[in-house]
mmCIF file of C-alpha atoms in Angstrom:
data_model
loop_
_atom_site.group_PDB
_atom_site.id
_atom_site.type_symbol
_atom_site.label_atom_id
_atom_site.label_comp_id
_atom_site.label_asym_id
_atom_site.label_seq_id
_atom_site.Cartn_x
_atom_site.Cartn_y
_atom_site.Cartn_z
ATOM 1 C CA MET A 81 -20.700 -11.492 -19.175
ATOM 2 C CA SER A 82 -19.866 -14.281 -16.722
ATOM 3 C CA GLY A 83 -22.527 -16.668 -17.972
ATOM 4 C CA GLY A 84 -21.051 -20.116 -18.509
ATOM 5 C CA TYR A 85 -17.819 -19.249 -16.685
ATOM 6 C CA ALA A 86 -16.413 -22.151 -14.703
ATOM 7 C CA PRO A 87 -13.937 -21.363 -11.897
ATOM 8 C CA VAL A 88 -10.397 -22.398 -12.801
ATOM 9 C CA PRO A 89 -8.845 -25.455 -11.093
ATOM 10 C CA LYS A 90 -6.993 -24.438 -7.958
ATOM 11 C CA PRO A 91 -5.092 -25.913 -5.014
ATOM 12 C CA GLY A 92 -6.547 -25.956 -1.527
ATOM 13 C CA LEU A 93 -5.913 -23.173 0.959
ATOM 14 C CA THR A 94 -2.563 -23.227 2.713
ATOM 15 C CA ALA A 95 -2.182 -23.096 6.480
ATOM 16 C CA LEU A 96 -1.164 -19.426 6.225
ATOM 17 C CA LEU A 97 -4.306 -18.480 4.291
ATOM 18 C CA ARG A 98 -6.518 -20.485 6.642
ATOM 19 C CA ALA A 99 -4.940 -18.710 9.615
ATOM 20 C CA TYR A 100 -5.540 -15.299 8.020
ATOM 21 C CA LEU A 101 -9.164 -16.123 7.220
ATOM 22 C CA GLY A 102 -9.695 -17.431 10.740
ATOM 23 C CA VAL A 103 -8.210 -14.424 12.525
ATOM 24 C CA THR A 104 -10.088 -11.881 10.385
ATOM 25 C CA ALA A 105 -13.327 -13.824 10.930
ATOM 26 C CA LEU A 106 -12.867 -14.058 14.718
ATOM 27 C CA ALA A 107 -11.622 -10.481 15.151
ATOM 28 C CA PRO A 108 -13.085 -8.411 12.296
ATOM 29 C CA GLY A 109 -12.770 -5.275 14.395
ATOM 30 C CA LEU A 110 -9.010 -5.223 13.762
ATOM 31 C CA LEU A 111 -9.464 -4.418 10.083
ATOM 32 C CA THR A 112 -12.543 -2.282 10.662
ATOM 33 C CA ARG A 113 -10.736 -0.021 13.134
ATOM 34 C CA LEU A 114 -7.820 0.421 10.741
ATOM 35 C CA ALA A 115 -10.233 1.328 7.944
ATOM 36 C CA ARG A 116 -12.029 3.846 10.148
ATOM 37 C CA LYS A 117 -8.751 5.540 11.109
ATOM 38 C CA GLY A 118 -7.552 5.594 7.503
ATOM 39 C CA HIS A 119 -10.855 7.008 6.251
ATOM 40 C CA ALA A 120 -10.672 9.892 8.733
ATOM 41 C CA ALA A 121 -6.962 10.550 8.084
ATOM 42 C CA GLN A 122 -7.629 10.830 4.341
ATOM 43 C CA GLY A 123 -10.335 13.424 4.895
ATOM 44 C CA ALA A 124 -12.900 11.216 3.142
ATOM 45 C CA ALA A 125 -16.602 12.030 3.555
ATOM 46 C CA PRO A 126 -17.727 10.592 6.930
ATOM 47 C CA GLU A 127 -21.042 9.434 5.475
ATOM 48 C CA ARG A 128 -19.144 7.142 3.101
ATOM 49 C CA LEU A 129 -17.382 5.190 5.856
ATOM 50 C CA ALA A 130 -20.128 2.550 5.665
ATOM 51 C CA GLU A 131 -18.886 1.563 2.194
ATOM 52 C CA ARG A 132 -15.743 0.190 3.828
ATOM 53 C CA VAL A 133 -17.852 -2.375 5.677
ATOM 54 C CA GLY A 134 -19.733 -3.377 2.542
ATOM 55 C CA HIS A 135 -22.808 -1.132 2.819
ATOM 56 C CA ALA A 136 -23.341 0.262 -0.676
ATOM 57 C CA SER A 137 -24.209 3.929 -1.157
ATOM 58 C CA ALA A 138 -25.551 3.437 -4.686
ATOM 59 C CA ALA A 139 -27.864 1.016 -6.458
ATOM 60 C CA ARG A 140 -26.498 -1.677 -8.735
ATOM 61 C CA PRO A 141 -27.252 -0.729 -12.347
ATOM 62 C CA GLU A 142 -29.107 -3.105 -14.624
ATOM 63 C CA GLY A 143 -27.105 -5.282 -16.998
ATOM 64 C CA ALA A 144 -23.445 -6.262 -17.042
ATOM 65 C CA LEU A 145 -21.067 -4.722 -14.514
ATOM 66 C CA VAL A 146 -17.249 -4.735 -14.673
ATOM 67 C CA TRP A 147 -15.537 -4.128 -11.350
ATOM 68 C CA PHE A 148 -12.056 -2.579 -11.125
ATOM 69 C CA HIS A 149 -10.198 -2.477 -7.835
ATOM 70 C CA ALA A 150 -7.509 0.232 -8.060
ATOM 71 C CA ALA A 151 -6.034 1.054 -4.667
ATOM 72 C CA SER A 152 -4.985 4.659 -5.227
ATOM 73 C CA VAL A 153 -4.108 7.339 -7.778
ATOM 74 C CA GLY A 154 -1.462 5.381 -9.690
ATOM 75 C CA GLU A 155 -3.576 2.268 -10.112
ATOM 76 C CA VAL A 156 -6.592 4.335 -11.159
ATOM 77 C CA ALA A 157 -4.520 6.157 -13.785
ATOM 78 C CA SER A 158 -3.125 2.928 -15.251
ATOM 79 C CA SER A 159 -6.576 1.343 -15.479
ATOM 80 C CA LEU A 160 -8.489 4.142 -17.207
ATOM 81 C CA ASP A 161 -7.805 3.303 -20.856
ATOM 82 C CA LEU A 162 -8.516 -0.394 -20.284
ATOM 83 C CA ALA A 163 -11.735 0.444 -18.455
ATOM 84 C CA ARG A 164 -12.908 2.706 -21.277
ATOM 85 C CA ASP A 165 -12.083 0.019 -23.842
ATOM 86 C CA LEU A 166 -14.074 -2.610 -21.921
ATOM 87 C CA GLU A 167 -16.978 -0.212 -21.523
ATOM 88 C CA ARG A 168 -17.071 0.458 -25.269
ATOM 89 C CA ALA A 169 -16.572 -3.171 -26.287
ATOM 90 C CA THR A 170 -19.116 -4.751 -23.935
ATOM 91 C CA GLY A 171 -21.604 -2.020 -23.070
ATOM 92 C CA ALA A 172 -21.076 -2.891 -19.400
ATOM 93 C CA ARG A 173 -21.235 -0.324 -16.623
ATOM 94 C CA LEU A 174 -18.069 0.304 -14.588
ATOM 95 C CA LEU A 175 -17.683 -0.043 -10.831
ATOM 96 C CA PHE A 176 -14.433 1.094 -9.217
ATOM 97 C CA THR A 177 -13.258 0.523 -5.668
ATOM 98 C CA THR A 178 -10.312 2.416 -4.210
ATOM 99 C CA THR A 179 -8.630 2.385 -0.832
ATOM 100 C CA THR A 180 -7.798 6.093 -0.824
ATOM 101 C CA ALA A 181 -9.829 9.265 -1.117
ATOM 102 C CA THR A 182 -7.315 10.686 -3.621
ATOM 103 C CA GLY A 183 -7.943 7.642 -5.822
ATOM 104 C CA ALA A 184 -11.660 8.352 -5.625
ATOM 105 C CA GLU A 185 -11.150 12.005 -6.550
ATOM 106 C CA THR A 186 -8.943 11.071 -9.512
ATOM 107 C CA LEU A 187 -11.619 8.688 -10.780
ATOM 108 C CA ALA A 188 -14.360 11.302 -10.408
ATOM 109 C CA ARG A 189 -12.405 13.745 -12.579
ATOM 110 C CA ARG A 190 -11.136 11.401 -15.257
ATOM 111 C CA LEU A 191 -13.890 8.782 -15.547
ATOM 112 C CA PRO A 192 -17.012 10.444 -14.132
ATOM 113 C CA GLN A 193 -19.416 7.872 -15.579
ATOM 114 C CA ALA A 194 -17.980 5.117 -13.357
ATOM 115 C CA ILE A 195 -19.579 4.214 -10.040
ATOM 116 C CA HIS A 196 -17.193 4.530 -7.112
ATOM 117 C CA GLN A 197 -17.193 2.785 -3.743
ATOM 118 C CA PHE A 198 -14.486 2.484 -1.117
ATOM 119 C CA GLN A 199 -12.968 -0.982 -0.898
ATOM 120 C CA PRO A 200 -14.643 -3.212 1.698
ATOM 121 C CA VAL A 201 -12.401 -4.434 4.500
ATOM 122 C CA ASP A 202 -11.446 -8.098 4.185
ATOM 123 C CA THR A 203 -13.891 -9.543 6.733
ATOM 124 C CA PRO A 204 -16.677 -12.070 6.084
ATOM 125 C CA ALA A 205 -19.542 -9.616 6.623
ATOM 126 C CA SER A 206 -18.041 -6.752 4.613
ATOM 127 C CA VAL A 207 -16.923 -8.832 1.637
ATOM 128 C CA GLY A 208 -20.190 -10.775 1.598
ATOM 129 C CA ALA A 209 -22.307 -7.614 1.678
ATOM 130 C CA PHE A 210 -20.244 -6.010 -1.101
ATOM 131 C CA LEU A 211 -20.466 -9.005 -3.448
ATOM 132 C CA ASP A 212 -24.133 -9.679 -2.646
ATOM 133 C CA HIS A 213 -25.061 -6.135 -3.604
ATOM 134 C CA TRP A 214 -22.888 -5.519 -6.664
ATOM 135 C CA ARG A 215 -22.750 -9.018 -8.229
ATOM 136 C CA PRO A 216 -20.035 -8.035 -10.757
ATOM 137 C CA ASP A 217 -19.681 -9.994 -13.969
ATOM 138 C CA LEU A 218 -15.902 -9.494 -14.108
ATOM 139 C CA ALA A 219 -13.345 -8.468 -11.481
ATOM 140 C CA CYS A 220 -10.189 -6.631 -12.613
ATOM 141 C CA LEU A 221 -7.753 -6.293 -9.710
ATOM 142 C CA MET A 222 -5.008 -3.788 -10.468
ATOM 143 C CA GLU A 223 -1.381 -4.480 -9.679
ATOM 144 C CA ASN A 224 -0.605 -5.959 -6.234
ATOM 145 C CA ASP A 225 -3.461 -4.879 -3.965
ATOM 146 C CA LEU A 226 -4.896 -8.385 -3.572
ATOM 147 C CA TRP A 227 -6.922 -9.254 -0.473
ATOM 148 C CA PRO A 228 -7.298 -12.973 0.259
ATOM 149 C CA ARG A 229 -10.936 -13.202 1.301
ATOM 150 C CA LEU A 230 -12.066 -10.815 -1.413
ATOM 151 C CA MET A 231 -10.361 -12.943 -4.071
ATOM 152 C CA ILE A 232 -11.498 -16.271 -2.633
ATOM 153 C CA GLU A 233 -15.135 -15.195 -2.268
ATOM 154 C CA THR A 234 -15.187 -13.598 -5.726
ATOM 155 C CA ASP A 235 -13.938 -16.846 -7.235
ATOM 156 C CA ARG A 236 -16.345 -18.942 -5.139
ATOM 157 C CA ARG A 237 -19.225 -17.039 -6.744
ATOM 158 C CA ALA A 238 -17.905 -17.949 -10.226
ATOM 159 C CA ILE A 239 -16.981 -14.339 -11.030
ATOM 160 C CA PRO A 240 -13.931 -14.386 -13.349
ATOM 161 C CA ILE A 241 -10.902 -12.570 -11.955
ATOM 162 C CA ALA A 242 -8.191 -10.796 -13.933
ATOM 163 C CA VAL A 243 -5.093 -9.544 -12.105
ATOM 164 C CA ILE A 244 -3.934 -6.623 -14.238
ATOM 165 C CA ASN A 245 -0.498 -4.965 -14.481
ATOM 166 C CA ALA A 246 1.068 -7.061 -11.711
ATOM 167 C CA ARG A 247 4.559 -6.088 -10.626
ATOM 168 C CA ALA A 248 7.265 -7.946 -8.717
ATOM 169 C CA SER A 249 6.524 -8.593 -5.057
ATOM 170 C CA ARG A 250 8.583 -9.798 -2.111
ATOM 171 C CA SER A 251 5.556 -11.621 -0.692
ATOM 172 C CA ARG A 252 5.703 -14.070 -3.600
ATOM 173 C CA THR A 253 9.186 -15.141 -2.536
ATOM 174 C CA ARG A 254 8.417 -15.102 1.190
ATOM 175 C CA ALA A 255 5.149 -17.063 1.009
ATOM 176 C CA PRO A 256 5.086 -18.684 -2.449
ATOM 177 C CA ARG A 257 2.593 -21.462 -1.618
ATOM 178 C CA ALA A 258 0.050 -19.079 -0.103
ATOM 179 C CA ILE A 259 0.380 -16.486 -2.874
ATOM 180 C CA GLY A 260 0.287 -19.213 -5.517
ATOM 181 C CA ALA A 261 -2.917 -20.640 -4.037
ATOM 182 C CA LEU A 262 -4.446 -17.160 -4.055
ATOM 183 C CA LEU A 263 -3.374 -16.257 -7.596
ATOM 184 C CA SER A 264 -4.592 -19.611 -8.886
ATOM 185 C CA ARG A 265 -8.079 -18.064 -8.586
ATOM 186 C CA ALA A 266 -7.246 -15.659 -11.430
ATOM 187 C CA ALA A 267 -8.290 -16.625 -14.951
ATOM 188 C CA LEU A 268 -5.796 -14.078 -16.352
ATOM 189 C CA ILE A 269 -2.683 -12.388 -14.985
ATOM 190 C CA SER A 270 -0.987 -9.613 -16.958
ATOM 191 C CA THR A 271 2.447 -8.467 -15.803
ATOM 192 C CA GLN A 272 4.468 -5.293 -16.153
ATOM 193 C CA ASP A 273 7.651 -7.070 -17.210
ATOM 194 C CA ALA A 274 9.242 -10.418 -18.013
ATOM 195 C CA ALA A 275 10.754 -10.759 -14.529
ATOM 196 C CA THR A 276 7.314 -10.591 -12.912
ATOM 197 C CA ALA A 277 5.944 -13.083 -15.433
ATOM 198 C CA ALA A 278 8.791 -15.461 -14.534
ATOM 199 C CA GLN A 279 8.036 -14.961 -10.848
ATOM 200 C CA MET A 280 4.406 -15.888 -11.504
ATOM 201 C CA ARG A 281 5.400 -19.013 -13.432
ATOM 202 C CA GLY A 282 7.658 -19.975 -10.521
ATOM 203 C CA LEU A 283 4.561 -20.221 -8.331
ATOM 204 C CA GLY A 284 3.334 -23.147 -10.431
ATOM 205 C CA LEU A 285 0.509 -21.197 -12.063
ATOM 206 C CA ASP A 286 -0.945 -22.185 -15.421
ATOM 207 C CA GLN A 287 1.399 -20.537 -17.936
ATOM 208 C CA ALA A 288 -1.430 -20.057 -20.427
ATOM 209 C CA ARG A 289 -3.025 -17.581 -18.026
ATOM 210 C CA ILE A 290 0.088 -15.385 -17.655
ATOM 211 C CA MET A 291 0.667 -12.571 -20.154
ATOM 212 C CA ASP A 292 3.662 -10.223 -20.141
ATOM 213 C CA THR A 293 1.936 -7.182 -21.633
ATOM 214 C CA GLY A 294 4.346 -4.530 -20.349
ATOM 215 C CA ASP A 295 3.487 -1.749 -17.922
ATOM 216 C CA LEU A 296 0.082 -0.188 -18.637
ATOM 217 C CA LYS A 297 1.390 3.061 -17.166
ATOM 218 C CA ALA A 298 3.763 3.357 -20.129
ATOM 219 C CA ALA A 299 0.844 3.085 -22.550
ATOM 220 C CA ALA A 300 -1.578 5.344 -20.669
ATOM 221 C CA SER A 301 -2.929 8.500 -22.293
ATOM 222 C CA PRO A 302 -1.070 11.706 -21.326
ATOM 223 C CA LEU A 303 -2.436 13.485 -18.289
ATOM 224 C CA PRO A 304 -4.975 16.159 -19.301
ATOM 225 C CA ALA A 305 -4.640 19.895 -18.741
ATOM 226 C CA ASP A 306 -7.035 22.807 -18.971
ATOM 227 C CA PRO A 307 -5.861 24.949 -21.943
ATOM 228 C CA ALA A 308 -6.918 28.248 -20.384
ATOM 229 C CA ALA A 309 -5.169 27.487 -17.091
ATOM 230 C CA LEU A 310 -2.053 26.395 -18.981
ATOM 231 C CA GLU A 311 -1.922 29.613 -20.980
ATOM 232 C CA ALA A 312 -2.487 31.743 -17.864
ATOM 233 C CA LEU A 313 0.430 30.095 -16.060
ATOM 234 C CA ARG A 314 2.693 30.322 -19.093
ATOM 235 C CA GLN A 315 2.015 34.053 -19.254
ATOM 236 C CA ALA A 316 2.679 34.425 -15.511
ATOM 237 C CA ILE A 317 5.956 32.488 -15.614
ATOM 238 C CA GLY A 318 7.192 34.058 -18.824
ATOM 239 C CA MET A 319 10.806 33.258 -19.707
ATOM 240 C CA ARG A 320 11.899 32.262 -16.209
ATOM 241 C CA PRO A 321 13.621 28.894 -15.786
ATOM 242 C CA VAL A 322 11.418 26.453 -13.902
ATOM 243 C CA TRP A 323 11.621 22.993 -12.368
ATOM 244 C CA ALA A 324 9.092 20.914 -10.471
ATOM 245 C CA ALA A 325 9.186 18.596 -7.475
ATOM 246 C CA ALA A 326 6.142 16.376 -7.907
ATOM 247 C CA SER A 327 4.318 13.876 -5.687
ATOM 248 C CA THR A 328 6.520 14.814 -2.757
ATOM 249 C CA HIS A 329 6.260 13.353 0.741
ATOM 250 C CA PRO A 330 7.736 14.723 3.989
ATOM 251 C CA GLY A 331 10.814 12.546 3.444
ATOM 252 C CA ASP A 332 11.515 14.326 0.146
ATOM 253 C CA GLU A 333 10.831 17.929 0.989
ATOM 254 C CA GLY A 334 13.917 18.703 3.092
ATOM 255 C CA ALA A 335 16.089 17.654 0.149
ATOM 256 C CA VAL A 336 13.950 19.631 -2.306
ATOM 257 C CA ILE A 337 14.165 22.794 -0.185
ATOM 258 C CA ALA A 338 17.945 22.463 0.141
ATOM 259 C CA ALA A 339 18.286 21.816 -3.591
ATOM 260 C CA HIS A 340 16.229 24.847 -4.564
ATOM 261 C CA ARG A 341 18.154 27.096 -2.185
ATOM 262 C CA ALA A 342 21.419 25.919 -3.749
ATOM 263 C CA ALA A 343 20.144 26.254 -7.336
ATOM 264 C CA LEU A 344 18.912 29.814 -6.685
ATOM 265 C CA ARG A 345 22.510 30.903 -6.050
ATOM 266 C CA GLU A 346 23.355 30.076 -9.673
ATOM 267 C CA HIS A 347 19.938 30.881 -11.192
ATOM 268 C CA PRO A 348 18.405 33.695 -9.095
ATOM 269 C CA ASP A 349 15.154 33.788 -11.108
ATOM 270 C CA LEU A 350 14.567 30.004 -10.926
ATOM 271 C CA LEU A 351 11.001 29.004 -10.027
ATOM 272 C CA LEU A 352 10.156 25.758 -8.232
ATOM 273 C CA ILE A 353 6.680 24.273 -8.656
ATOM 274 C CA LEU A 354 6.213 22.120 -5.542
ATOM 275 C CA ILE A 355 3.421 19.553 -5.902
ATOM 276 C CA PRO A 356 2.815 17.550 -2.703
ATOM 277 C CA ARG A 357 1.453 14.035 -3.133
ATOM 278 C CA HIS A 358 -1.292 14.925 -0.653
ATOM 279 C CA PRO A 359 -2.594 18.468 -1.288
ATOM 280 C CA ALA A 360 -4.202 18.569 2.171
ATOM 281 C CA ARG A 361 -0.681 19.193 3.474
ATOM 282 C CA GLY A 362 -0.698 22.628 1.818
ATOM 283 C CA ALA A 363 -1.035 24.655 5.023
ATOM 284 C CA GLU A 364 1.767 22.686 6.670
ATOM 285 C CA LEU A 365 4.035 23.353 3.702
ATOM 286 C CA VAL A 366 3.184 27.073 3.573
ATOM 287 C CA GLN A 367 4.369 27.368 7.168
ATOM 288 C CA ARG A 368 7.531 25.349 6.553
ATOM 289 C CA LEU A 369 8.483 27.206 3.376
ATOM 290 C CA GLY A 370 7.741 30.586 4.965
ATOM 291 C CA GLN A 371 9.945 29.762 7.941
ATOM 292 C CA ALA A 372 12.688 28.796 5.482
ATOM 293 C CA GLY A 373 12.496 32.309 4.034
ATOM 294 C CA PHE A 374 11.036 31.588 0.595
ATOM 295 C CA VAL A 375 8.581 33.814 -1.257
ATOM 296 C CA ILE A 376 5.571 31.586 -1.943
ATOM 297 C CA ALA A 377 2.434 31.694 -4.080
ATOM 298 C CA ARG A 378 -0.267 29.118 -3.374
ATOM 299 C CA ARG A 379 -2.299 27.532 -6.156
ATOM 300 C CA SER A 380 -5.222 26.546 -3.915
ATOM 301 C CA ALA A 381 -5.628 30.221 -2.949
ATOM 302 C CA GLY A 382 -5.988 31.199 -6.614
ATOM 303 C CA ALA A 383 -2.547 32.797 -6.862
ATOM 304 C CA VAL A 384 -0.231 32.651 -9.878
ATOM 305 C CA PRO A 385 3.567 33.088 -9.730
ATOM 306 C CA GLU A 386 4.769 36.685 -9.670
ATOM 307 C CA ALA A 387 8.233 37.982 -10.476
ATOM 308 C CA ALA A 388 9.331 37.636 -6.853
ATOM 309 C CA THR A 389 7.810 34.171 -6.327
ATOM 310 C CA GLN A 390 10.465 31.543 -5.613
ATOM 311 C CA ILE A 391 8.175 28.575 -4.938
ATOM 312 C CA TYR A 392 4.738 27.991 -6.432
ATOM 313 C CA LEU A 393 2.933 25.583 -4.106
ATOM 314 C CA ALA A 394 0.619 23.525 -6.320
ATOM 315 C CA ASP A 395 -1.604 22.105 -3.575
ATOM 316 C CA THR A 396 -4.537 21.116 -5.792
ATOM 317 C CA LEU A 397 -5.776 17.825 -7.189
ATOM 318 C CA GLY A 398 -6.039 16.830 -10.828
ATOM 319 C CA GLU A 399 -3.645 19.370 -12.324
ATOM 320 C CA MET A 400 -0.455 17.332 -12.643
ATOM 321 C CA GLY A 401 -0.777 17.355 -16.436
ATOM 322 C CA LEU A 402 -0.838 21.149 -16.289
ATOM 323 C CA PHE A 403 2.364 21.446 -14.260
ATOM 324 C CA TYR A 404 4.259 18.802 -16.247
ATOM 325 C CA ARG A 405 3.582 20.846 -19.399
ATOM 326 C CA LEU A 406 5.179 23.911 -17.783
ATOM 327 C CA THR A 407 8.562 22.487 -16.869
ATOM 328 C CA PRO A 408 11.332 20.612 -18.687
ATOM 329 C CA LEU A 409 12.737 19.123 -15.444
ATOM 330 C CA VAL A 410 10.868 17.164 -12.763
ATOM 331 C CA PHE A 411 12.059 15.587 -9.535
ATOM 332 C CA LEU A 412 9.658 12.781 -8.633
ATOM 333 C CA GLY A 413 9.030 12.316 -4.935
ATOM 334 C CA GLY A 414 8.494 9.201 -2.902
ATOM 335 C CA SER A 415 12.093 8.355 -3.780
ATOM 336 C CA PHE A 416 13.995 9.747 -0.776
ATOM 337 C CA GLY A 417 11.703 7.974 1.687
ATOM 338 C CA THR A 418 10.185 4.508 1.924
ATOM 339 C CA GLU A 419 7.265 4.996 -0.501
ATOM 340 C CA GLY A 420 8.978 3.239 -3.432
ATOM 341 C CA GLY A 421 8.762 6.064 -5.962
ATOM 342 C CA HIS A 422 6.044 7.286 -8.313
ATOM 343 C CA ASN A 423 5.187 6.878 -11.989
ATOM 344 C CA PRO A 424 7.940 8.427 -14.178
ATOM 345 C CA TYR A 425 6.073 7.865 -17.435
ATOM 346 C CA GLU A 426 3.648 10.713 -16.703
ATOM 347 C CA PRO A 427 6.216 13.559 -16.822
ATOM 348 C CA ALA A 428 8.329 11.840 -19.493
ATOM 349 C CA MET A 429 5.306 11.501 -21.764
ATOM 350 C CA LEU A 430 4.882 15.278 -21.613
ATOM 351 C CA GLY A 431 8.504 16.046 -22.463
ATOM 352 C CA ALA A 432 10.109 16.439 -19.032
ATOM 353 C CA ALA A 433 13.398 14.919 -17.914
ATOM 354 C CA VAL A 434 13.083 13.068 -14.596
ATOM 355 C CA LEU A 435 15.290 13.182 -11.503
ATOM 356 C CA HIS A 436 14.691 10.714 -8.661
ATOM 357 C CA GLY A 437 16.196 9.499 -5.420
ATOM 358 C CA PRO A 438 17.382 5.955 -4.610
ATOM 359 C CA GLY A 439 14.037 4.617 -3.296
ATOM 360 C CA ILE A 440 12.250 3.506 -6.478
ATOM 361 C CA ALA A 441 11.432 -0.146 -5.749
ATOM 362 C CA ASN A 442 7.905 0.142 -7.196
ATOM 363 C CA PHE A 443 9.160 1.498 -10.552
ATOM 364 C CA ARG A 444 12.653 0.049 -10.881
ATOM 365 C CA GLN A 445 12.116 -1.318 -14.414
ATOM 366 C CA ALA A 446 10.498 1.887 -15.614
ATOM 367 C CA TYR A 447 13.342 4.059 -14.344
ATOM 368 C CA ALA A 448 15.943 1.687 -15.777
ATOM 369 C CA GLY A 449 14.425 1.977 -19.242
ATOM 370 C CA LEU A 450 14.148 5.753 -19.031
ATOM 371 C CA ALA A 451 17.718 6.069 -17.736
ATOM 372 C CA GLN A 452 18.973 4.011 -20.665
ATOM 373 C CA SER A 453 17.178 6.434 -22.994
ATOM 374 C CA GLY A 454 18.728 9.431 -21.253
ATOM 375 C CA VAL A 455 15.415 10.614 -19.822
ATOM 376 C CA ALA A 456 15.884 9.812 -16.100
ATOM 377 C CA LEU A 457 18.765 10.442 -13.703
ATOM 378 C CA ARG A 458 19.264 9.236 -10.131
ATOM 379 C CA VAL A 459 20.377 11.678 -7.435
ATOM 380 C CA LEU A 460 21.723 10.623 -4.055
ATOM 381 C CA ASP A 461 20.499 13.374 -1.712
ATOM 382 C CA GLY A 462 19.496 17.020 -1.496
ATOM 383 C CA ALA A 463 23.000 18.283 -2.287
ATOM 384 C CA ASP A 464 23.199 16.096 -5.382
ATOM 385 C CA LEU A 465 19.701 17.184 -6.423
ATOM 386 C CA GLY A 466 20.756 20.829 -6.115
ATOM 387 C CA ARG A 467 23.848 20.220 -8.246
ATOM 388 C CA GLN A 468 21.853 18.520 -10.989
ATOM 389 C CA VAL A 469 19.124 21.168 -11.026
ATOM 390 C CA SER A 470 21.785 23.893 -11.233
ATOM 391 C CA ARG A 471 23.688 22.042 -13.970
ATOM 392 C CA LEU A 472 20.674 21.159 -16.113
ATOM 393 C CA THR A 473 18.666 24.364 -15.844
ATOM 394 C CA ALA A 474 18.669 26.134 -19.235
ATOM 395 C CA SER A 475 21.412 23.762 -20.461
ATOM 396 C CA PRO A 476 21.677 22.296 -23.969
ATOM 397 C CA GLN A 477 21.675 18.823 -22.391
ATOM 398 C CA LEU A 478 18.231 19.413 -20.849
ATOM 399 C CA ALA A 479 16.828 20.658 -24.154
ATOM 400 C CA GLU A 480 18.215 17.570 -25.872
#
């Protein structure tokens, strides 16, 4: 696929990039130690740690190979349709790298034919070993997870780079020359919105290479659900009102608990489906919810909600499409803490109205569009969340 490709003209490296490359070459252990700690904290398979230093755990397939780097779950989800289209159009095999174990698990469920490796740390030995082994014909780097050495070495080997679904970034305003020099290695940059495209043009990049395609997350296929599991849960829940708190982090869950307690006073049979962003936190949440006095059923234990269940803890992976189909109202987590919010298109696409906190920097444009359409509503804190859940539950406004 890359035959005849000539690297695009580019400026020299800035002092900041040279300093970064020098430090990570002289002290590679800094990045390696961080990767080792992250790998263990994610509960990833210990035998796969070597992938993070560039040692492949699979053979390179024959023929053309398209490489996608998608840091975690959200980037994997937004890349799937594009990856399938490229696979069909070119006959190439697909290689995915992710930073997180949850990204790897999402890929394994939704695109099982793809090869997965953990992203190599950005050191000379790791990047060199990764590129020497895999020799991709095209590199598609999703959104903003761009590592300097990985990009520079990929370009140096005349492998075309596409930066896909880029969103606005503070680093482009803080270090425009360095980021511009890095992004000049990309033959194509697609952006989520016009503001990001303008930001890219402001870096002095070739305008012909910048495309404002809109957010791929908005065009992604709806999340799948197992029909039998969906029917079983619908039967278990029956006619009870239900809401969900999805992709929650510790910074969200105090507000969610307070909101559900308040909403239960007005709707005593209300069921909350609580879906933590990291299902491994299930045991921690069981203890916290039990201490708070709630009656809980736990999905990972095979339970379904009973009449007395107040909170259904959905601590499993790959079933978000199932839970979004069960509820007309979803609070999306990562928005009361510092995470920057999560993808609101996924619940909206399946017919749910979306509540969110103030911290939505990563999806500001998406939420603005949904709010204008009457699909999304901002809440300030746990008390406000409780008021909105109480007000909207079983209301004509929610149905509308």
